[in-house]
């Protein structure tokens, strides 16, 4: 059995040094890259989990103010062990810093009228926390701030939580009156993003012997979502499906493919099939060669380096009799992906649309009062 070389992934992650825009010039355009983040050291794991388990946009629990901290405390040792197994911490900050630096270098060249550009990182659950980064941006006094979600496909639990946290911050802090704000909330079908995923898949397909290549199952995998959220009308499953469809079109429909869902938490029903169940099911059908494609993640982190590489590509594959399994690398610093980031922002800066009308809509069955208030606030913010 052949496995994806996870050591190479980790080495690349470690080399992706985080460097900020070094120009002494005041930035004209600030680009705040929003994501959930990940602990860079194991001693950050508890607080990271605590913020997740007490965020009602991400997960809803009964008596959450008490149950959330209990779950975080209980899960900390297990999650710390996983981070130790991938090198001691998440590389998501290093990748995001590198992506932002390369993006801004390109933007300074192709969009001099909005330069200098400076990227900032705003994580939801670990430093640099979004609210602290907002203070840094205010101190730099840019003319414009672009809130750029690093989740290409929108979900209320991920992108929505990050945007709601900005609303919550400014509900109790003064909003700068001299900054123009705009939002990039989803970009999961951008042609260059699609080309990036397709190239990552081609790179792995080429490693299979020619006699097997056309029969390799391309198994797209994305973070799962509770069916309760899906039934409220969360757009995430359809946007993931759109990304998958576009990638397969780019590949020319060369291989059998499917979509599965990973990282379910708790006993309630979530999107199915689970990624591990899909692998087991296909092996039973006689399909034993796979490429796993993390279609919703733009950089390596625990769910690629541990869940996919270790738990599925190594442990599960041996257990169920997989012949060969590989995992497509996340976009990371692939030149096509840096071009994608750059083009998404450049097109946004040139457009007259500060916010996508879809972003201002709530789910049809939304019951979250914060969402109602947040959407109203963003409508006003982006009209100034």
mmCIF file of C-alpha atoms in Angstrom:
data_model
loop_
_atom_site.group_PDB
_atom_site.id
_atom_site.type_symbol
_atom_site.label_atom_id
_atom_site.label_comp_id
_atom_site.label_asym_id
_atom_site.label_seq_id
_atom_site.Cartn_x
_atom_site.Cartn_y
_atom_site.Cartn_z
ATOM 1 C CA UNK A 1 0.000 0.000 0.000
ATOM 2 C CA UNK A 2 1.301 3.467 -0.940
ATOM 3 C CA UNK A 3 0.593 6.474 1.255
ATOM 4 C CA UNK A 4 0.762 10.203 0.746
ATOM 5 C CA UNK A 5 4.044 11.501 2.126
ATOM 6 C CA UNK A 6 2.833 13.426 5.163
ATOM 7 C CA UNK A 7 6.407 14.312 6.193
ATOM 8 C CA UNK A 8 6.794 16.409 3.059
ATOM 9 C CA UNK A 9 3.553 18.205 3.888
ATOM 10 C CA UNK A 10 4.788 19.018 7.370
ATOM 11 C CA UNK A 11 8.163 20.157 6.066
ATOM 12 C CA UNK A 12 6.497 22.516 3.625
ATOM 13 C CA UNK A 13 4.287 23.809 6.407
ATOM 14 C CA UNK A 14 7.293 24.515 8.578
ATOM 15 C CA UNK A 15 9.076 26.394 5.806
ATOM 16 C CA UNK A 16 6.119 28.665 5.145
ATOM 17 C CA UNK A 17 7.491 31.424 7.349
ATOM 18 C CA UNK A 18 5.089 34.127 8.424
ATOM 19 C CA UNK A 19 6.279 37.536 7.274
ATOM 20 C CA UNK A 20 4.296 40.768 7.237
ATOM 21 C CA UNK A 21 4.258 43.566 4.673
ATOM 22 C CA UNK A 22 7.545 45.267 5.504
ATOM 23 C CA UNK A 23 7.010 48.589 3.735
ATOM 24 C CA UNK A 24 7.198 51.587 6.041
ATOM 25 C CA UNK A 25 4.427 53.251 4.057
ATOM 26 C CA UNK A 26 0.993 53.693 5.532
ATOM 27 C CA UNK A 27 -1.276 51.100 3.868
ATOM 28 C CA UNK A 28 -3.975 52.518 1.640
ATOM 29 C CA UNK A 29 -5.828 49.208 1.503
ATOM 30 C CA UNK A 30 -6.013 46.770 4.416
ATOM 31 C CA UNK A 31 -7.045 43.192 3.671
ATOM 32 C CA UNK A 32 -8.233 41.293 6.734
ATOM 33 C CA UNK A 33 -7.949 37.547 6.098
ATOM 34 C CA UNK A 34 -10.567 35.820 8.256
ATOM 35 C CA UNK A 35 -10.345 32.203 9.359
ATOM 36 C CA UNK A 36 -10.918 30.030 12.420
ATOM 37 C CA UNK A 37 -7.187 29.634 13.085
ATOM 38 C CA UNK A 38 -5.386 26.905 14.971
ATOM 39 C CA UNK A 39 -3.075 26.684 17.995
ATOM 40 C CA UNK A 40 0.575 27.095 17.091
ATOM 41 C CA UNK A 41 1.569 25.440 20.393
ATOM 42 C CA UNK A 42 -0.139 22.753 22.450
ATOM 43 C CA UNK A 43 -0.548 25.093 25.421
ATOM 44 C CA UNK A 44 -3.029 27.100 23.328
ATOM 45 C CA UNK A 45 -5.314 24.123 22.709
ATOM 46 C CA UNK A 46 -7.593 24.545 25.733
ATOM 47 C CA UNK A 47 -8.421 28.195 25.074
ATOM 48 C CA UNK A 48 -8.882 27.417 21.374
ATOM 49 C CA UNK A 49 -11.395 24.672 22.166
ATOM 50 C CA UNK A 50 -13.096 26.832 24.788
ATOM 51 C CA UNK A 51 -13.756 29.593 22.269
ATOM 52 C CA UNK A 52 -15.153 27.060 19.786
ATOM 53 C CA UNK A 53 -17.379 25.326 22.309
ATOM 54 C CA UNK A 54 -18.853 28.594 23.581
ATOM 55 C CA UNK A 55 -19.481 30.091 20.119
ATOM 56 C CA UNK A 56 -23.173 29.581 19.338
ATOM 57 C CA UNK A 57 -22.616 30.425 15.684
ATOM 58 C CA UNK A 58 -20.257 27.456 15.397
ATOM 59 C CA UNK A 59 -22.026 24.933 17.617
ATOM 60 C CA UNK A 60 -25.193 25.044 19.701
ATOM 61 C CA UNK A 61 -25.306 23.109 22.963
ATOM 62 C CA UNK A 62 -27.777 22.994 25.837
ATOM 63 C CA UNK A 63 -26.619 25.120 28.805
ATOM 64 C CA UNK A 64 -23.666 26.062 26.629
ATOM 65 C CA UNK A 65 -22.047 28.379 29.167
ATOM 66 C CA UNK A 66 -21.442 25.339 31.401
ATOM 67 C CA UNK A 67 -21.340 22.415 28.976
ATOM 68 C CA UNK A 68 -19.006 24.154 26.501
ATOM 69 C CA UNK A 69 -16.178 24.701 29.027
ATOM 70 C CA UNK A 70 -16.599 21.129 30.308
ATOM 71 C CA UNK A 71 -16.254 19.676 26.792
ATOM 72 C CA UNK A 72 -13.233 21.888 26.082
ATOM 73 C CA UNK A 73 -11.511 20.745 29.271
ATOM 74 C CA UNK A 74 -12.308 17.089 28.584
ATOM 75 C CA UNK A 75 -11.094 17.153 24.971
ATOM 76 C CA UNK A 76 -7.899 19.143 25.533
ATOM 77 C CA UNK A 77 -5.504 16.196 26.201
ATOM 78 C CA UNK A 78 -6.759 14.240 23.163
ATOM 79 C CA UNK A 79 -6.449 17.244 20.847
ATOM 80 C CA UNK A 80 -3.033 18.179 22.253
ATOM 81 C CA UNK A 81 -1.840 14.670 21.403
ATOM 82 C CA UNK A 82 -2.971 15.126 17.802
ATOM 83 C CA UNK A 83 -1.117 18.403 17.478
ATOM 84 C CA UNK A 84 2.026 16.779 18.864
ATOM 85 C CA UNK A 85 1.718 14.125 16.146
ATOM 86 C CA UNK A 86 1.786 16.772 13.391
ATOM 87 C CA UNK A 87 4.784 18.637 14.757
ATOM 88 C CA UNK A 88 3.487 20.421 17.854
ATOM 89 C CA UNK A 89 1.056 22.934 16.406
ATOM 90 C CA UNK A 90 -1.019 24.102 13.471
ATOM 91 C CA UNK A 91 0.738 25.654 10.447
ATOM 92 C CA UNK A 92 -2.375 27.652 9.498
ATOM 93 C CA UNK A 93 -0.941 30.974 10.705
ATOM 94 C CA UNK A 94 2.319 30.472 8.803
ATOM 95 C CA UNK A 95 0.445 29.617 5.620
ATOM 96 C CA UNK A 96 -1.995 32.518 5.966
ATOM 97 C CA UNK A 97 0.824 34.999 6.570
ATOM 98 C CA UNK A 98 2.710 33.722 3.533
ATOM 99 C CA UNK A 99 -0.401 33.770 1.347
ATOM 100 C CA UNK A 100 -1.199 37.321 2.430
ATOM 101 C CA UNK A 101 2.348 38.539 1.839
ATOM 102 C CA UNK A 102 2.510 37.066 -1.674
ATOM 103 C CA UNK A 103 -0.979 38.355 -2.490
ATOM 104 C CA UNK A 104 -0.140 41.918 -1.426
ATOM 105 C CA UNK A 105 3.112 41.914 -3.400
ATOM 106 C CA UNK A 106 1.114 41.085 -6.526
ATOM 107 C CA UNK A 107 -1.630 43.589 -5.709
ATOM 108 C CA UNK A 108 0.933 46.373 -5.328
ATOM 109 C CA UNK A 109 2.087 45.616 -8.884
ATOM 110 C CA UNK A 110 -1.262 45.182 -10.631
ATOM 111 C CA UNK A 111 -3.375 47.683 -8.689
ATOM 112 C CA UNK A 112 -1.122 50.689 -7.948
ATOM 113 C CA UNK A 113 -4.156 52.943 -7.523
ATOM 114 C CA UNK A 114 -5.148 51.041 -4.346
ATOM 115 C CA UNK A 115 -1.569 50.473 -3.102
ATOM 116 C CA UNK A 116 0.128 50.049 -0.724
ATOM 117 C CA UNK A 117 -1.791 46.935 0.297
ATOM 118 C CA UNK A 118 -1.247 45.247 3.636
ATOM 119 C CA UNK A 119 -2.650 41.929 4.787
ATOM 120 C CA UNK A 120 -3.780 41.243 8.329
ATOM 121 C CA UNK A 121 -4.786 37.932 9.893
ATOM 122 C CA UNK A 122 -7.942 37.690 11.991
ATOM 123 C CA UNK A 123 -8.578 34.314 13.612
ATOM 124 C CA UNK A 124 -11.810 33.480 15.375
ATOM 125 C CA UNK A 125 -10.540 31.161 18.112
ATOM 126 C CA UNK A 126 -6.814 31.757 18.633
ATOM 127 C CA UNK A 127 -4.291 34.578 18.319
ATOM 128 C CA UNK A 128 -4.176 36.767 16.343
ATOM 129 C CA UNK A 129 -7.833 37.191 17.355
ATOM 130 C CA UNK A 130 -9.976 39.220 14.971
ATOM 131 C CA UNK A 131 -10.866 41.875 17.542
ATOM 132 C CA UNK A 132 -7.182 42.505 18.316
ATOM 133 C CA UNK A 133 -6.316 42.717 14.633
ATOM 134 C CA UNK A 134 -9.090 45.274 14.086
ATOM 135 C CA UNK A 135 -7.363 47.505 16.631
ATOM 136 C CA UNK A 136 -4.089 47.080 14.723
ATOM 137 C CA UNK A 137 -5.802 48.055 11.472
ATOM 138 C CA UNK A 138 -7.356 51.140 13.054
ATOM 139 C CA UNK A 139 -3.929 52.181 14.304
ATOM 140 C CA UNK A 140 -2.533 51.935 10.747
ATOM 141 C CA UNK A 141 -5.360 54.197 9.462
ATOM 142 C CA UNK A 142 -5.935 52.744 5.968
ATOM 143 C CA UNK A 143 -8.433 54.350 3.606
ATOM 144 C CA UNK A 144 -10.170 51.050 2.962
ATOM 145 C CA UNK A 145 -10.597 47.695 4.694
ATOM 146 C CA UNK A 146 -11.555 44.537 2.806
ATOM 147 C CA UNK A 147 -12.951 41.779 5.026
ATOM 148 C CA UNK A 148 -11.803 38.692 3.103
ATOM 149 C CA UNK A 149 -13.128 35.319 4.239
ATOM 150 C CA UNK A 150 -10.608 32.521 3.789
ATOM 151 C CA UNK A 151 -13.456 30.019 3.660
ATOM 152 C CA UNK A 152 -14.152 29.902 -0.096
ATOM 153 C CA UNK A 153 -17.596 28.377 0.527
ATOM 154 C CA UNK A 154 -19.857 30.279 2.925
ATOM 155 C CA UNK A 155 -21.380 28.763 6.045
ATOM 156 C CA UNK A 156 -23.075 30.526 8.934
ATOM 157 C CA UNK A 157 -20.914 28.399 11.270
ATOM 158 C CA UNK A 158 -17.576 29.495 9.789
ATOM 159 C CA UNK A 159 -17.624 32.654 7.659
ATOM 160 C CA UNK A 160 -20.790 33.795 9.406
ATOM 161 C CA UNK A 161 -19.200 33.432 12.825
ATOM 162 C CA UNK A 162 -16.185 35.517 11.775
ATOM 163 C CA UNK A 163 -18.366 38.281 10.358
ATOM 164 C CA UNK A 164 -20.631 38.222 13.405
ATOM 165 C CA UNK A 165 -17.586 38.607 15.652
ATOM 166 C CA UNK A 166 -16.690 41.848 13.858
ATOM 167 C CA UNK A 167 -20.246 43.110 14.354
ATOM 168 C CA UNK A 168 -20.074 42.153 18.041
ATOM 169 C CA UNK A 169 -16.752 43.967 18.439
ATOM 170 C CA UNK A 170 -18.057 47.225 17.019
ATOM 171 C CA UNK A 171 -21.282 47.012 18.961
ATOM 172 C CA UNK A 172 -19.196 47.855 22.034
ATOM 173 C CA UNK A 173 -16.347 49.805 20.387
ATOM 174 C CA UNK A 174 -16.261 52.959 18.284
ATOM 175 C CA UNK A 175 -16.344 52.342 14.539
ATOM 176 C CA UNK A 176 -13.791 54.470 12.651
ATOM 177 C CA UNK A 177 -15.721 56.967 10.546
ATOM 178 C CA UNK A 178 -12.999 57.594 7.969
ATOM 179 C CA UNK A 179 -12.588 54.019 6.664
ATOM 180 C CA UNK A 180 -14.434 52.512 3.704
ATOM 181 C CA UNK A 181 -15.432 48.895 4.364
ATOM 182 C CA UNK A 182 -16.213 46.087 1.931
ATOM 183 C CA UNK A 183 -16.668 42.322 2.060
ATOM 184 C CA UNK A 184 -15.550 39.240 0.124
ATOM 185 C CA UNK A 185 -17.716 36.537 1.635
ATOM 186 C CA UNK A 186 -17.496 33.619 -0.851
ATOM 187 C CA UNK A 187 -15.434 32.686 -3.893
ATOM 188 C CA UNK A 188 -15.668 28.889 -4.139
ATOM 189 C CA UNK A 189 -16.099 28.809 -7.929
ATOM 190 C CA UNK A 190 -13.433 31.337 -8.869
ATOM 191 C CA UNK A 191 -11.709 29.945 -12.002
ATOM 192 C CA UNK A 192 -8.186 30.167 -10.571
ATOM 193 C CA UNK A 193 -9.205 28.468 -7.324
ATOM 194 C CA UNK A 194 -10.759 25.683 -9.400
ATOM 195 C CA UNK A 195 -7.596 25.393 -11.495
ATOM 196 C CA UNK A 196 -5.538 25.158 -8.290
ATOM 197 C CA UNK A 197 -7.544 22.219 -6.964
ATOM 198 C CA UNK A 198 -7.483 20.546 -10.388
ATOM 199 C CA UNK A 199 -3.702 20.851 -10.598
ATOM 200 C CA UNK A 200 -3.256 19.459 -7.093
ATOM 201 C CA UNK A 201 -5.326 16.440 -8.192
ATOM 202 C CA UNK A 202 -3.360 16.010 -11.439
ATOM 203 C CA UNK A 203 -0.130 16.047 -9.433
ATOM 204 C CA UNK A 204 -1.353 13.081 -7.375
ATOM 205 C CA UNK A 205 -2.951 11.205 -10.288
ATOM 206 C CA UNK A 206 0.400 11.240 -12.077
ATOM 207 C CA UNK A 207 1.895 9.193 -9.220
ATOM 208 C CA UNK A 208 -0.412 6.226 -9.891
ATOM 209 C CA UNK A 209 0.681 3.635 -12.445
ATOM 210 C CA UNK A 210 -0.957 4.264 -15.795
ATOM 211 C CA UNK A 211 -3.017 1.059 -15.684
ATOM 212 C CA UNK A 212 -4.762 2.246 -12.484
ATOM 213 C CA UNK A 213 -4.930 5.977 -13.145
ATOM 214 C CA UNK A 214 -8.344 6.289 -14.766
ATOM 215 C CA UNK A 215 -9.990 4.144 -12.085
ATOM 216 C CA UNK A 216 -8.730 6.151 -9.101
ATOM 217 C CA UNK A 217 -11.642 7.508 -7.059
ATOM 218 C CA UNK A 218 -11.347 11.256 -6.500
ATOM 219 C CA UNK A 219 -12.944 11.627 -3.086
ATOM 220 C CA UNK A 220 -13.630 15.251 -2.248
ATOM 221 C CA UNK A 221 -13.909 15.870 1.469
ATOM 222 C CA UNK A 222 -15.199 18.913 3.341
ATOM 223 C CA UNK A 223 -15.906 19.725 6.969
ATOM 224 C CA UNK A 224 -19.341 18.408 7.841
ATOM 225 C CA UNK A 225 -22.288 20.442 9.114
ATOM 226 C CA UNK A 226 -25.185 19.510 11.419
ATOM 227 C CA UNK A 227 -28.381 18.731 9.522
ATOM 228 C CA UNK A 228 -30.133 21.199 11.800
ATOM 229 C CA UNK A 229 -28.082 23.957 10.153
ATOM 230 C CA UNK A 230 -28.632 22.525 6.678
ATOM 231 C CA UNK A 231 -32.385 22.452 7.246
ATOM 232 C CA UNK A 232 -32.318 26.131 8.231
ATOM 233 C CA UNK A 233 -31.029 26.821 4.730
ATOM 234 C CA UNK A 234 -27.260 27.153 5.188
ATOM 235 C CA UNK A 235 -25.735 27.588 1.713
ATOM 236 C CA UNK A 236 -22.596 25.587 2.505
ATOM 237 C CA UNK A 237 -23.535 22.157 1.063
ATOM 238 C CA UNK A 238 -24.627 23.634 -2.265
ATOM 239 C CA UNK A 239 -21.521 25.814 -2.495
ATOM 240 C CA UNK A 240 -19.259 22.834 -1.781
ATOM 241 C CA UNK A 241 -21.114 20.903 -4.476
ATOM 242 C CA UNK A 242 -20.586 23.757 -6.932
ATOM 243 C CA UNK A 243 -16.836 23.725 -6.265
ATOM 244 C CA UNK A 244 -16.681 19.959 -6.790
ATOM 245 C CA UNK A 245 -18.638 20.212 -10.041
ATOM 246 C CA UNK A 246 -16.348 22.937 -11.399
ATOM 247 C CA UNK A 247 -13.176 21.032 -10.483
ATOM 248 C CA UNK A 248 -14.400 17.918 -12.271
ATOM 249 C CA UNK A 249 -15.284 20.010 -15.319
ATOM 250 C CA UNK A 250 -11.765 21.441 -15.268
ATOM 251 C CA UNK A 251 -10.363 17.892 -15.112
ATOM 252 C CA UNK A 252 -12.558 16.789 -17.997
ATOM 253 C CA UNK A 253 -14.558 14.278 -15.934
ATOM 254 C CA UNK A 254 -11.640 11.854 -16.223
ATOM 255 C CA UNK A 255 -12.255 9.796 -13.087
ATOM 256 C CA UNK A 256 -15.010 8.487 -10.844
ATOM 257 C CA UNK A 257 -15.579 10.950 -8.012
ATOM 258 C CA UNK A 258 -17.678 11.531 -4.937
ATOM 259 C CA UNK A 259 -18.139 13.980 -2.065
ATOM 260 C CA UNK A 260 -17.961 13.064 1.615
ATOM 261 C CA UNK A 261 -17.892 14.944 4.892
ATOM 262 C CA UNK A 262 -15.366 14.880 7.731
ATOM 263 C CA UNK A 263 -14.884 16.059 11.320
ATOM 264 C CA UNK A 264 -18.356 15.439 12.744
ATOM 265 C CA UNK A 265 -18.629 16.268 16.453
ATOM 266 C CA UNK A 266 -21.264 14.880 18.824
ATOM 267 C CA UNK A 267 -24.222 12.495 18.472
ATOM 268 C CA UNK A 268 -26.659 14.605 16.408
ATOM 269 C CA UNK A 269 -27.121 13.907 12.666
ATOM 270 C CA UNK A 270 -24.682 15.680 10.338
ATOM 271 C CA UNK A 271 -24.117 15.645 6.583
ATOM 272 C CA UNK A 272 -23.292 12.180 5.292
ATOM 273 C CA UNK A 273 -21.575 10.037 4.198
ATOM 274 C CA UNK A 274 -18.644 10.553 6.519
ATOM 275 C CA UNK A 275 -15.307 10.439 4.716
ATOM 276 C CA UNK A 276 -14.122 7.327 6.555
ATOM 277 C CA UNK A 277 -17.434 5.557 5.842
ATOM 278 C CA UNK A 278 -17.154 6.464 2.159
ATOM 279 C CA UNK A 279 -13.687 4.904 1.959
ATOM 280 C CA UNK A 280 -14.950 1.733 3.656
ATOM 281 C CA UNK A 281 -17.967 1.581 1.370
ATOM 282 C CA UNK A 282 -15.998 1.937 -1.840
ATOM 283 C CA UNK A 283 -13.447 -0.672 -0.759
ATOM 284 C CA UNK A 284 -16.334 -3.116 -0.218
ATOM 285 C CA UNK A 285 -17.430 -2.344 -3.785
ATOM 286 C CA UNK A 286 -13.952 -3.218 -5.055
ATOM 287 C CA UNK A 287 -12.688 0.343 -5.512
ATOM 288 C CA UNK A 288 -9.354 0.469 -3.698
ATOM 289 C CA UNK A 289 -7.441 3.443 -5.100
ATOM 290 C CA UNK A 290 -8.158 6.983 -3.916
ATOM 291 C CA UNK A 291 -7.139 10.605 -3.931
ATOM 292 C CA UNK A 292 -8.568 12.594 -1.030
ATOM 293 C CA UNK A 293 -9.196 16.245 -1.915
ATOM 294 C CA UNK A 294 -9.819 18.738 0.926
ATOM 295 C CA UNK A 295 -12.066 20.990 -1.166
ATOM 296 C CA UNK A 296 -12.997 23.479 1.588
ATOM 297 C CA UNK A 297 -9.541 24.164 3.043
ATOM 298 C CA UNK A 298 -7.035 26.629 1.577
ATOM 299 C CA UNK A 299 -4.094 25.616 3.761
ATOM 300 C CA UNK A 300 -2.799 22.688 5.759
ATOM 301 C CA UNK A 301 -4.018 22.295 9.318
ATOM 302 C CA UNK A 302 -5.063 19.559 11.745
ATOM 303 C CA UNK A 303 -7.919 18.275 9.600
ATOM 304 C CA UNK A 304 -5.629 17.638 6.639
ATOM 305 C CA UNK A 305 -2.396 16.701 8.399
ATOM 306 C CA UNK A 306 -3.941 14.483 11.059
ATOM 307 C CA UNK A 307 -7.473 13.434 10.148
ATOM 308 C CA UNK A 308 -6.805 12.847 6.453
ATOM 309 C CA UNK A 309 -3.107 11.942 6.413
ATOM 310 C CA UNK A 310 -2.819 9.903 9.610
ATOM 311 C CA UNK A 311 -6.303 8.664 10.506
ATOM 312 C CA UNK A 312 -7.508 7.901 6.969
ATOM 313 C CA UNK A 313 -4.544 7.630 4.569
ATOM 314 C CA UNK A 314 -2.496 5.623 7.054
ATOM 315 C CA UNK A 315 -4.538 3.910 9.775
ATOM 316 C CA UNK A 316 -7.889 3.386 8.048
ATOM 317 C CA UNK A 317 -6.323 2.475 4.708
ATOM 318 C CA UNK A 318 -4.346 -0.361 6.315
ATOM 319 C CA UNK A 319 -7.382 -1.530 8.261
ATOM 320 C CA UNK A 320 -9.791 -1.851 5.312
ATOM 321 C CA UNK A 321 -7.425 -2.999 2.556
ATOM 322 C CA UNK A 322 -6.902 0.091 0.417
ATOM 323 C CA UNK A 323 -4.330 -0.534 -2.333
ATOM 324 C CA UNK A 324 -3.106 3.032 -2.822
ATOM 325 C CA UNK A 325 -4.324 6.293 -1.342
ATOM 326 C CA UNK A 326 -2.967 9.786 -1.763
ATOM 327 C CA UNK A 327 -4.059 13.157 -0.499
ATOM 328 C CA UNK A 328 -4.026 16.252 -2.689
ATOM 329 C CA UNK A 329 -2.170 19.074 -0.978
ATOM 330 C CA UNK A 330 -4.171 22.107 0.086
ATOM 331 C CA UNK A 331 -3.704 25.214 -2.104
ATOM 332 C CA UNK A 332 -1.087 26.630 0.319
ATOM 333 C CA UNK A 333 1.348 28.792 -1.700
ATOM 334 C CA UNK A 334 0.723 27.243 -5.128
ATOM 335 C CA UNK A 335 1.284 30.012 -7.720
ATOM 336 C CA UNK A 336 -2.193 29.491 -9.170
ATOM 337 C CA UNK A 337 -3.699 29.949 -5.733
ATOM 338 C CA UNK A 338 -1.768 33.141 -5.028
ATOM 339 C CA UNK A 339 -3.047 34.369 -8.396
ATOM 340 C CA UNK A 340 -6.556 33.383 -7.289
ATOM 341 C CA UNK A 341 -6.312 35.377 -4.054
ATOM 342 C CA UNK A 342 -4.887 38.342 -5.945
ATOM 343 C CA UNK A 343 -7.551 38.269 -8.641
ATOM 344 C CA UNK A 344 -10.415 37.895 -6.178
ATOM 345 C CA UNK A 345 -9.265 40.997 -4.297
ATOM 346 C CA UNK A 346 -8.275 43.016 -7.386
ATOM 347 C CA UNK A 347 -11.648 42.404 -9.045
ATOM 348 C CA UNK A 348 -13.389 43.305 -5.802
ATOM 349 C CA UNK A 349 -11.451 46.562 -5.460
ATOM 350 C CA UNK A 350 -12.367 47.547 -9.020
ATOM 351 C CA UNK A 351 -16.034 46.698 -8.626
ATOM 352 C CA UNK A 352 -18.631 49.148 -7.393
ATOM 353 C CA UNK A 353 -20.175 46.473 -5.171
ATOM 354 C CA UNK A 354 -19.034 46.714 -1.555
ATOM 355 C CA UNK A 355 -21.012 43.651 -0.492
ATOM 356 C CA UNK A 356 -22.593 40.676 -2.236
ATOM 357 C CA UNK A 357 -26.419 40.877 -1.917
ATOM 358 C CA UNK A 358 -26.419 37.181 -1.006
ATOM 359 C CA UNK A 359 -24.360 37.988 2.098
ATOM 360 C CA UNK A 360 -27.057 40.345 3.332
ATOM 361 C CA UNK A 361 -29.685 37.583 3.201
ATOM 362 C CA UNK A 362 -30.364 35.368 6.191
ATOM 363 C CA UNK A 363 -31.143 31.669 5.906
ATOM 364 C CA UNK A 364 -34.872 31.213 5.209
ATOM 365 C CA UNK A 365 -35.400 29.491 8.571
ATOM 366 C CA UNK A 366 -32.859 31.560 10.537
ATOM 367 C CA UNK A 367 -33.673 31.854 14.229
ATOM 368 C CA UNK A 368 -30.504 33.659 15.342
ATOM 369 C CA UNK A 369 -31.262 37.244 16.454
ATOM 370 C CA UNK A 370 -27.568 38.121 16.155
ATOM 371 C CA UNK A 371 -27.702 37.352 12.425
ATOM 372 C CA UNK A 372 -30.636 39.716 11.944
ATOM 373 C CA UNK A 373 -28.799 42.524 13.734
ATOM 374 C CA UNK A 374 -25.483 41.725 12.045
ATOM 375 C CA UNK A 375 -26.885 41.740 8.508
ATOM 376 C CA UNK A 376 -28.612 45.060 9.144
ATOM 377 C CA UNK A 377 -25.365 46.527 10.504
ATOM 378 C CA UNK A 378 -23.329 45.318 7.509
ATOM 379 C CA UNK A 379 -25.886 46.733 5.080
ATOM 380 C CA UNK A 380 -25.350 50.155 6.628
ATOM 381 C CA UNK A 381 -21.573 49.720 7.009
ATOM 382 C CA UNK A 382 -21.042 48.895 3.343
ATOM 383 C CA UNK A 383 -23.324 51.650 2.057
ATOM 384 C CA UNK A 384 -21.213 54.442 3.562
#
